[in-house]
GROMACS .gro file of C-alpha atoms in nm:
model
  153
    1MET     CA    1   0.264 -10.696   2.354
    2SER     CA    2   0.307 -10.331   2.424
    3THR     CA    3   0.008 -10.077   2.431
    4LYS     CA    4  -0.006  -9.746   2.241
    5PRO     CA    5   0.072  -9.462   2.478
    6ASN     CA    6  -0.219  -9.223   2.542
    7PHE     CA    7  -0.063  -8.882   2.551
    8GLN     CA    8  -0.383  -8.701   2.633
    9GLY     CA    9  -0.266  -8.570   2.994
   10VAL     CA   10   0.096  -8.548   2.926
   11PRO     CA   11   0.083  -8.180   2.773
   12GLY     CA   12  -0.113  -8.071   3.092
   13ALA     CA   13   0.165  -8.187   3.309
   14LEU     CA   14   0.455  -8.068   3.108
   15THR     CA   15   0.326  -7.715   3.009
   16PRO     CA   16   0.290  -7.588   3.374
   17LEU     CA   17   0.658  -7.770   3.435
   18LEU     CA   18   0.776  -7.547   3.150
   19ALA     CA   19   0.636  -7.235   3.316
   20ASP     CA   20   0.813  -7.352   3.655
   21MET     CA   21   1.149  -7.406   3.460
   22PHE     CA   22   1.129  -7.034   3.314
   23ALA     CA   23   1.036  -6.904   3.662
   24LEU     CA   24   1.332  -7.079   3.834
   25TYR     CA   25   1.565  -6.982   3.541
   26LEU     CA   26   1.467  -6.617   3.577
   27LYS     CA   27   1.483  -6.632   3.962
   28THR     CA   28   1.842  -6.791   3.958
   29LYS     CA   29   1.963  -6.539   3.691
   30ASN     CA   30   1.827  -6.257   3.905
   31PHE     CA   31   2.010  -6.384   4.218
   32HIS     CA   32   2.317  -6.440   4.003
   33TRP     CA   33   2.311  -6.069   3.891
   34HIS     CA   34   2.243  -5.930   4.240
   35ILE     CA   35   2.453  -6.162   4.459
   36SER     CA   36   2.722  -5.981   4.669
   37GLY     CA   37   2.957  -6.044   4.950
   38PRO     CA   38   3.260  -6.221   5.041
   39HIS     CA   39   3.186  -6.519   4.839
   40PHE     CA   40   3.060  -6.330   4.542
   41ARG     CA   41   3.279  -6.509   4.289
   42GLU     CA   42   3.201  -6.872   4.388
   43TYR     CA   43   2.823  -6.788   4.436
   44HIS     CA   44   2.798  -6.579   4.104
   45LEU     CA   45   2.964  -6.876   3.902
   46LEU     CA   46   2.749  -7.160   4.095
   47LEU     CA   47   2.424  -6.962   4.001
   48ASP     CA   48   2.532  -6.898   3.641
   49ALA     CA   49   2.585  -7.262   3.589
   50GLN     CA   50   2.264  -7.365   3.751
   51ALA     CA   51   2.070  -7.113   3.546
   52ALA     CA   52   2.242  -7.235   3.236
   53GLU     CA   53   2.139  -7.610   3.323
   54ILE     CA   54   1.775  -7.496   3.384
   55PHE     CA   55   1.743  -7.313   3.074
   56ALA     CA   56   1.881  -7.589   2.867
   57THR     CA   57   1.573  -7.801   2.973
   58THR     CA   58   1.311  -7.553   2.846
   59ASP     CA   59   1.339  -7.622   2.486
   60ALA     CA   60   1.332  -8.008   2.534
   61ILE     CA   61   1.012  -7.974   2.749
   62ALA     CA   62   0.844  -7.751   2.488
   63GLU     CA   63   0.935  -7.978   2.206
   64ARG     CA   64   0.821  -8.300   2.396
   65VAL     CA   65   0.478  -8.110   2.443
   66ARG     CA   66   0.462  -8.052   2.066
   67LYS     CA   67   0.551  -8.415   1.971
   68VAL     CA   68   0.286  -8.564   2.195
   69GLY     CA   69   0.018  -8.338   2.027
   70GLY     CA   70  -0.010  -8.046   2.267
   71THR     CA   71   0.049  -7.674   2.243
   72THR     CA   72   0.294  -7.498   2.485
   73LEU     CA   73   0.367  -7.164   2.626
   74LYS     CA   74   0.293  -6.857   2.429
   75SER     CA   75   0.364  -6.573   2.651
   76ILE     CA   76   0.512  -6.433   2.981
   77GLY     CA   77   0.163  -6.379   3.095
   78GLN     CA   78   0.092  -6.769   3.035
   79ILE     CA   79   0.407  -6.847   3.248
   80ALA     CA   80   0.294  -6.618   3.541
   81LYS     CA   81  -0.058  -6.797   3.526
   82LEU     CA   82   0.097  -7.152   3.543
   83GLN     CA   83   0.400  -7.120   3.743
   84ARG     CA   84   0.418  -7.277   4.091
   85ILE     CA   85   0.763  -7.154   4.164
   86LYS     CA   86   0.742  -6.815   4.350
   87ASP     CA   87   0.899  -6.506   4.209
   88ASN     CA   88   1.124  -6.295   4.447
   89ASP     CA   89   1.102  -5.923   4.355
   90ALA     CA   90   1.253  -5.792   4.682
   91GLU     CA   91   1.497  -5.507   4.636
   92LYS     CA   92   1.765  -5.667   4.859
   93VAL     CA   93   1.815  -6.030   4.937
   94GLY     CA   94   2.117  -6.160   5.127
   95ALA     CA   95   2.339  -6.411   4.955
   96LEU     CA   96   2.262  -6.687   5.202
   97ASP     CA   97   1.889  -6.616   5.179
   98MET     CA   98   1.927  -6.641   4.804
   99LEU     CA   99   2.088  -6.981   4.813
  100ARG     CA  100   1.841  -7.111   5.096
  101GLU     CA  101   1.538  -6.992   4.860
  102LEU     CA  102   1.679  -7.160   4.540
  103HIS     CA  103   1.749  -7.483   4.737
  104GLU     CA  104   1.386  -7.479   4.853
  105ASP     CA  105   1.276  -7.404   4.495
  106ASN     CA  106   1.474  -7.695   4.348
  107VAL     CA  107   1.333  -7.921   4.619
  108THR     CA  108   0.972  -7.823   4.526
  109LEU     CA  109   1.076  -7.852   4.130
  110ALA     CA  110   1.192  -8.209   4.201
  111GLY     CA  111   0.848  -8.277   4.356
  112ILE     CA  112   0.691  -8.119   4.057
  113LEU     CA  113   0.895  -8.315   3.818
  114ARG     CA  114   0.798  -8.653   4.002
  115GLU     CA  115   0.434  -8.555   3.963
  116ALA     CA  116   0.478  -8.506   3.584
  117HIS     CA  117   0.655  -8.837   3.564
  118GLU     CA  118   0.373  -9.028   3.728
  119VAL     CA  119   0.138  -8.866   3.472
  120CYS     CA  120   0.380  -8.973   3.188
  121ASP     CA  121   0.400  -9.339   3.342
  122GLU     CA  122   0.035  -9.367   3.346
  123ALA     CA  123   0.013  -9.247   2.983
  124GLY     CA  124   0.284  -9.500   2.881
  125ASP     CA  125   0.499  -9.214   2.763
  126VAL     CA  126   0.828  -9.377   2.839
  127ALA     CA  127   1.023  -9.106   2.648
  128SER     CA  128   0.877  -8.816   2.846
  129ALA     CA  129   0.936  -9.013   3.161
  130SER     CA  130   1.297  -9.100   3.078
  131LEU     CA  131   1.372  -8.715   3.025
  132LEU     CA  132   1.195  -8.637   3.352
  133GLU     CA  133   1.412  -8.897   3.535
  134ASN     CA  134   1.732  -8.697   3.419
  135TRP     CA  135   1.571  -8.366   3.521
  136ILE     CA  136   1.477  -8.485   3.864
  137ASP     CA  137   1.841  -8.585   3.922
  138GLU     CA  138   1.967  -8.241   3.794
  139ALA     CA  139   1.704  -8.059   4.033
  140GLU     CA  140   1.834  -8.271   4.324
  141GLU     CA  141   2.186  -8.210   4.236
  142ARG     CA  142   2.107  -7.848   4.217
  143ALA     CA  143   1.947  -7.860   4.566
  144TRP     CA  144   2.234  -8.083   4.717
  145PHE     CA  145   2.497  -7.806   4.593
  146LEU     CA  146   2.297  -7.525   4.730
  147ASN     CA  147   2.244  -7.689   5.057
  148GLN     CA  148   2.612  -7.774   5.097
  149THR     CA  149   2.706  -7.426   5.011
  150ILE     CA  150   2.491  -7.285   5.282
  151ALA     CA  151   2.553  -7.559   5.532
  152THR     CA  152   2.728  -7.459   5.861
  153ASP     CA  153   2.930  -7.703   6.066
   0.00000   0.00000   0.00000
């Protein structure tokens, strides 16, 4: 006999996650637009692909919040209030520093995703938990690619 899910805490876990996804998306695109150096093409394409993957999750997160009865982000200001992924407004950032920062951000995001997964598990929300498992894997893969790109022998 299964119990009915209690979605009460799920929007409170997913909406800040959505803010983090938008923050990481914009940071990744920012670095994509501003990267330079001898590996420009490789890094430019890597960051573009990663930004697209991050952006693809945003609609699914927002729709999941609505499906479980919550309301979601309404403005850039709300994103700024909720995000835990830090912005980088520096005028000049070196290519390897960009990649290191994005690596750290994706590791942080994987942790945030795991916290949201725990909330969904406790609520009995298997659909949200299942989506989060895929997004955890994607964040870990992005972090791995970035780490391998900046690794030195």
